[in-house]
Amino acid sequence: MFIDWQRVCSTLPALPEGSHLLDVGGGDGEPLNHLLQRFEHVSVTMIDIGLNIGMGLEPSLRNRVEILAGTTLRQYTAMKKRPVDFVLLCDVIHHIPMLERDTFFSDLKDAIDRHTGLIIKEIEPGFFRSTLASLTDRYLSGDRRASLISRQDLLMLVRRYFPTHHVLETGLFERDRPNYCLFSRPSG
């Protein structure tokens, strides 16, 4: 309720034709509706530890999404599924307890190859809308461990685990504060 997904997708750089994304923590799939409409040549594999995922996907887009419910990142890595061009993380990191974020990024690094890019959308703490989003996570969604991550802290994590990546902010923060989005690709 605090995110304009159309605005998020409009700030993303063009994705190459035929790109395949791994949507980690895909949830209801609402962000994919906008992403798949903008990038008609993209396909997605959605994983989530939840069992009821992808319920919000538009039926006309469903054929471009493979849904793997009840699947962790480590389980996905063990499956040796098709290679992905980008990993999509929409409001996932703040649901990972702070002490487990390094482990998650280590698992993420193991899950992808050296050519895979990252698209990470999160919420900058310290704003009124951020506080409302946190309260919604804690008291409506029931995730009392949710803790927002700043752009600076997320950038440090990405650089620690993906040192060869060139990271840029997509401009979302300027257009829809406190939402922000980092886009990274391996250099070269």
Short mmCIF file of C-alpha atoms in Angstrom, two decimals:
data_model
loop_
_atom_site.label_atom_id
_atom_site.label_comp_id
_atom_site.label_asym_id
_atom_site.label_seq_id
_atom_site.Cartn_x
_atom_site.Cartn_y
_atom_site.Cartn_z
CA MET A 1 0.00 0.00 0.00
CA PHE A 2 3.05 2.28 0.26
CA ILE A 3 4.56 1.40 -3.11
CA ASP A 4 3.77 2.51 -6.63
CA TRP A 5 5.03 -0.55 -8.56
CA GLN A 6 4.55 1.23 -11.87
CA ARG A 7 6.97 3.90 -10.68
CA VAL A 8 9.45 1.28 -9.46
CA CYS A 9 9.48 -0.47 -12.84
CA SER A 10 9.69 2.79 -14.78
CA THR A 11 13.02 3.61 -13.10
CA LEU A 12 14.67 0.31 -14.05
CA PRO A 13 17.17 0.26 -16.91
CA ALA A 14 16.12 -1.75 -19.96
CA LEU A 15 16.56 -5.49 -19.47
CA PRO A 16 18.10 -7.36 -22.42
CA GLU A 17 15.78 -9.33 -24.67
CA GLY A 18 15.20 -12.88 -23.44
CA SER A 19 16.32 -12.11 -19.87
CA HIS A 20 15.36 -14.59 -17.18
CA LEU A 21 14.86 -13.33 -13.63
CA LEU A 22 14.89 -15.15 -10.34
CA ASP A 23 12.35 -13.46 -8.05
CA VAL A 24 13.43 -14.33 -4.52
CA GLY A 25 10.68 -13.88 -1.94
CA GLY A 26 8.13 -13.27 -4.68
CA GLY A 27 5.11 -13.20 -2.38
CA ASP A 28 1.85 -12.42 -4.14
CA GLY A 29 3.59 -11.49 -7.40
CA GLU A 30 2.18 -7.97 -7.68
CA PRO A 31 5.55 -6.40 -8.60
CA LEU A 32 5.89 -8.91 -11.43
CA ASN A 33 2.63 -7.73 -13.01
CA HIS A 34 4.21 -4.35 -13.67
CA LEU A 35 7.67 -5.66 -14.52
CA LEU A 36 6.36 -8.22 -17.03
CA GLN A 37 4.12 -5.61 -18.66
CA ARG A 38 7.06 -3.24 -19.09
CA PHE A 39 9.49 -5.92 -20.26
CA GLU A 40 7.49 -8.20 -22.56
CA HIS A 41 10.56 -10.30 -23.42
CA VAL A 42 11.36 -11.31 -19.82
CA SER A 43 10.55 -14.61 -18.06
CA VAL A 44 10.71 -15.29 -14.32
CA THR A 45 11.21 -18.07 -11.82
CA MET A 46 9.59 -17.10 -8.52
CA ILE A 47 10.68 -18.69 -5.26
CA ASP A 48 9.43 -18.04 -1.76
CA ILE A 49 9.45 -19.95 1.51
CA GLY A 50 5.69 -19.39 1.63
CA LEU A 51 3.32 -21.91 0.10
CA ASN A 52 0.70 -19.50 -1.31
CA ILE A 53 2.70 -17.39 -3.73
CA GLY A 54 1.93 -15.76 -7.04
CA MET A 55 -1.75 -15.38 -6.19
CA GLY A 56 -1.76 -11.77 -7.43
CA LEU A 57 -0.27 -12.51 -10.85
CA GLU A 58 -2.38 -11.41 -13.80
CA PRO A 59 -3.64 -14.52 -15.62
CA SER A 60 -2.33 -13.16 -18.94
CA LEU A 61 1.21 -13.03 -17.51
CA ARG A 62 1.15 -16.32 -15.60
CA ASN A 63 2.61 -18.34 -18.50
CA ARG A 64 5.88 -16.38 -18.21
CA VAL A 65 6.37 -17.24 -14.54
CA GLU A 66 7.52 -20.54 -13.05
CA ILE A 67 6.39 -20.69 -9.41
CA LEU A 68 8.36 -22.71 -6.88
CA ALA A 69 6.47 -22.36 -3.60
CA GLY A 70 8.08 -23.45 -0.35
CA THR A 71 11.55 -23.07 -1.87
CA THR A 72 14.52 -21.42 -0.17
CA LEU A 73 17.45 -19.91 -2.02
CA ARG A 74 19.65 -22.84 -0.96
CA GLN A 75 17.07 -25.34 -2.25
CA TYR A 76 16.84 -23.48 -5.54
CA THR A 77 20.64 -23.55 -5.87
CA ALA A 78 20.65 -27.32 -5.31
CA MET A 79 18.03 -27.79 -8.07
CA LYS A 80 20.45 -26.54 -10.73
CA LYS A 81 17.64 -24.78 -12.56
CA ARG A 82 18.27 -22.69 -15.65
CA PRO A 83 20.74 -19.79 -15.33
CA VAL A 84 19.33 -16.39 -14.47
CA ASP A 85 20.33 -13.00 -15.81
CA PHE A 86 19.03 -11.02 -12.82
CA VAL A 87 17.91 -11.68 -9.27
CA LEU A 88 14.92 -9.61 -8.18
CA LEU A 89 14.53 -8.82 -4.47
CA CYS A 90 11.49 -6.62 -3.81
CA ASP A 91 11.16 -5.69 -0.14
CA VAL A 92 12.83 -8.92 0.94
CA ILE A 93 15.98 -7.82 2.76
CA HIS A 94 14.12 -6.03 5.56
CA HIS A 95 12.32 -9.31 6.36
CA ILE A 96 15.65 -11.08 6.91
CA PRO A 97 16.81 -10.65 10.52
CA MET A 98 19.85 -8.39 10.71
CA LEU A 99 22.12 -11.14 12.02
CA GLU A 100 21.14 -13.42 9.09
CA ARG A 101 21.69 -10.94 6.25
CA ASP A 102 25.33 -11.87 5.70
CA THR A 103 24.33 -15.53 5.42
CA PHE A 104 21.60 -14.62 2.94
CA PHE A 105 24.02 -12.65 0.75
CA SER A 106 26.53 -15.48 0.93
CA ASP A 107 23.80 -17.90 -0.21
CA LEU A 108 22.83 -15.45 -2.95
CA LYS A 109 26.40 -15.30 -4.18
CA ASP A 110 26.49 -19.12 -4.29
CA ALA A 111 23.17 -19.26 -6.15
CA ILE A 112 24.15 -17.18 -9.16
CA ASP A 113 26.98 -17.07 -11.64
CA ARG A 114 29.39 -14.23 -12.21
CA HIS A 115 27.29 -12.70 -15.01
CA THR A 116 24.08 -12.30 -12.99
CA GLY A 117 22.85 -8.84 -12.04
CA LEU A 118 20.80 -7.76 -9.06
CA ILE A 119 17.67 -5.63 -8.77
CA ILE A 120 16.98 -4.80 -5.12
CA LYS A 121 14.04 -2.63 -4.05
CA GLU A 122 13.86 -1.59 -0.40
CA ILE A 123 12.62 1.17 1.92
CA GLU A 124 14.91 3.80 3.46
CA PRO A 125 14.31 4.15 7.21
CA GLY A 126 13.70 7.52 8.84
CA PHE A 127 10.63 8.73 6.96
CA PHE A 128 6.97 8.83 7.95
CA ARG A 129 6.04 6.35 5.19
CA SER A 130 8.90 4.11 6.35
CA THR A 131 7.47 4.03 9.84
CA LEU A 132 4.01 3.17 8.48
CA ALA A 133 5.51 0.38 6.35
CA SER A 134 7.36 -1.02 9.38
CA LEU A 135 4.24 -0.94 11.51
CA THR A 136 2.31 -2.70 8.73
CA ASP A 137 4.97 -5.43 8.55
CA ARG A 138 4.99 -5.93 12.29
CA TYR A 139 1.32 -5.70 13.16
CA LEU A 140 -0.61 -6.60 10.00
CA SER A 141 1.77 -9.03 8.29
CA GLY A 142 2.94 -10.42 11.61
CA ASP A 143 6.68 -10.12 10.91
CA ARG A 144 7.85 -8.59 14.19
CA ARG A 145 11.51 -9.07 13.20
CA ALA A 146 11.25 -6.86 10.09
CA SER A 147 13.89 -4.13 10.15
CA LEU A 148 14.39 -1.64 7.33
CA ILE A 149 17.83 -1.32 5.76
CA SER A 150 19.32 1.96 4.59
CA ARG A 151 20.65 2.47 1.09
CA GLN A 152 24.14 2.85 2.51
CA ASP A 153 23.99 -0.43 4.49
CA LEU A 154 22.54 -2.32 1.54
CA LEU A 155 25.18 -0.89 -0.76
CA MET A 156 27.89 -2.11 1.65
CA LEU A 157 26.40 -5.63 1.63
CA VAL A 158 26.21 -5.74 -2.16
CA ARG A 159 29.79 -4.50 -2.50
CA ARG A 160 31.05 -6.99 0.10
CA TYR A 161 29.54 -10.02 -1.63
CA PHE A 162 29.64 -8.80 -5.23
CA PRO A 163 32.86 -6.75 -5.42
CA THR A 164 33.00 -6.88 -9.22
CA HIS A 165 29.52 -5.39 -9.63
CA HIS A 166 28.88 -1.85 -10.75
CA VAL A 167 25.99 -0.62 -8.58
CA LEU A 168 23.70 2.28 -9.37
CA GLU A 169 20.57 3.71 -7.83
CA THR A 170 17.72 3.72 -10.29
CA GLY A 171 16.36 7.14 -9.34
CA LEU A 172 13.38 5.69 -7.48
CA PHE A 173 14.35 7.41 -4.24
CA GLU A 174 14.11 10.84 -5.85
CA ARG A 175 10.73 9.98 -7.39
CA ASP A 176 9.08 7.97 -4.61
CA ARG A 177 10.90 8.53 -1.32
CA PRO A 178 11.45 6.46 0.91
CA ASN A 179 11.41 3.64 -1.64
CA TYR A 180 14.73 3.03 -3.35
CA CYS A 181 16.11 0.54 -5.83
CA LEU A 182 19.65 -0.62 -6.51
CA PHE A 183 20.58 -2.14 -9.86
CA SER A 184 23.90 -3.93 -10.18
CA ARG A 185 25.71 -5.73 -12.96
CA PRO A 186 29.15 -7.28 -13.08
CA SER A 187 31.65 -4.77 -14.41
CA GLY A 188 32.76 -5.23 -17.98
#
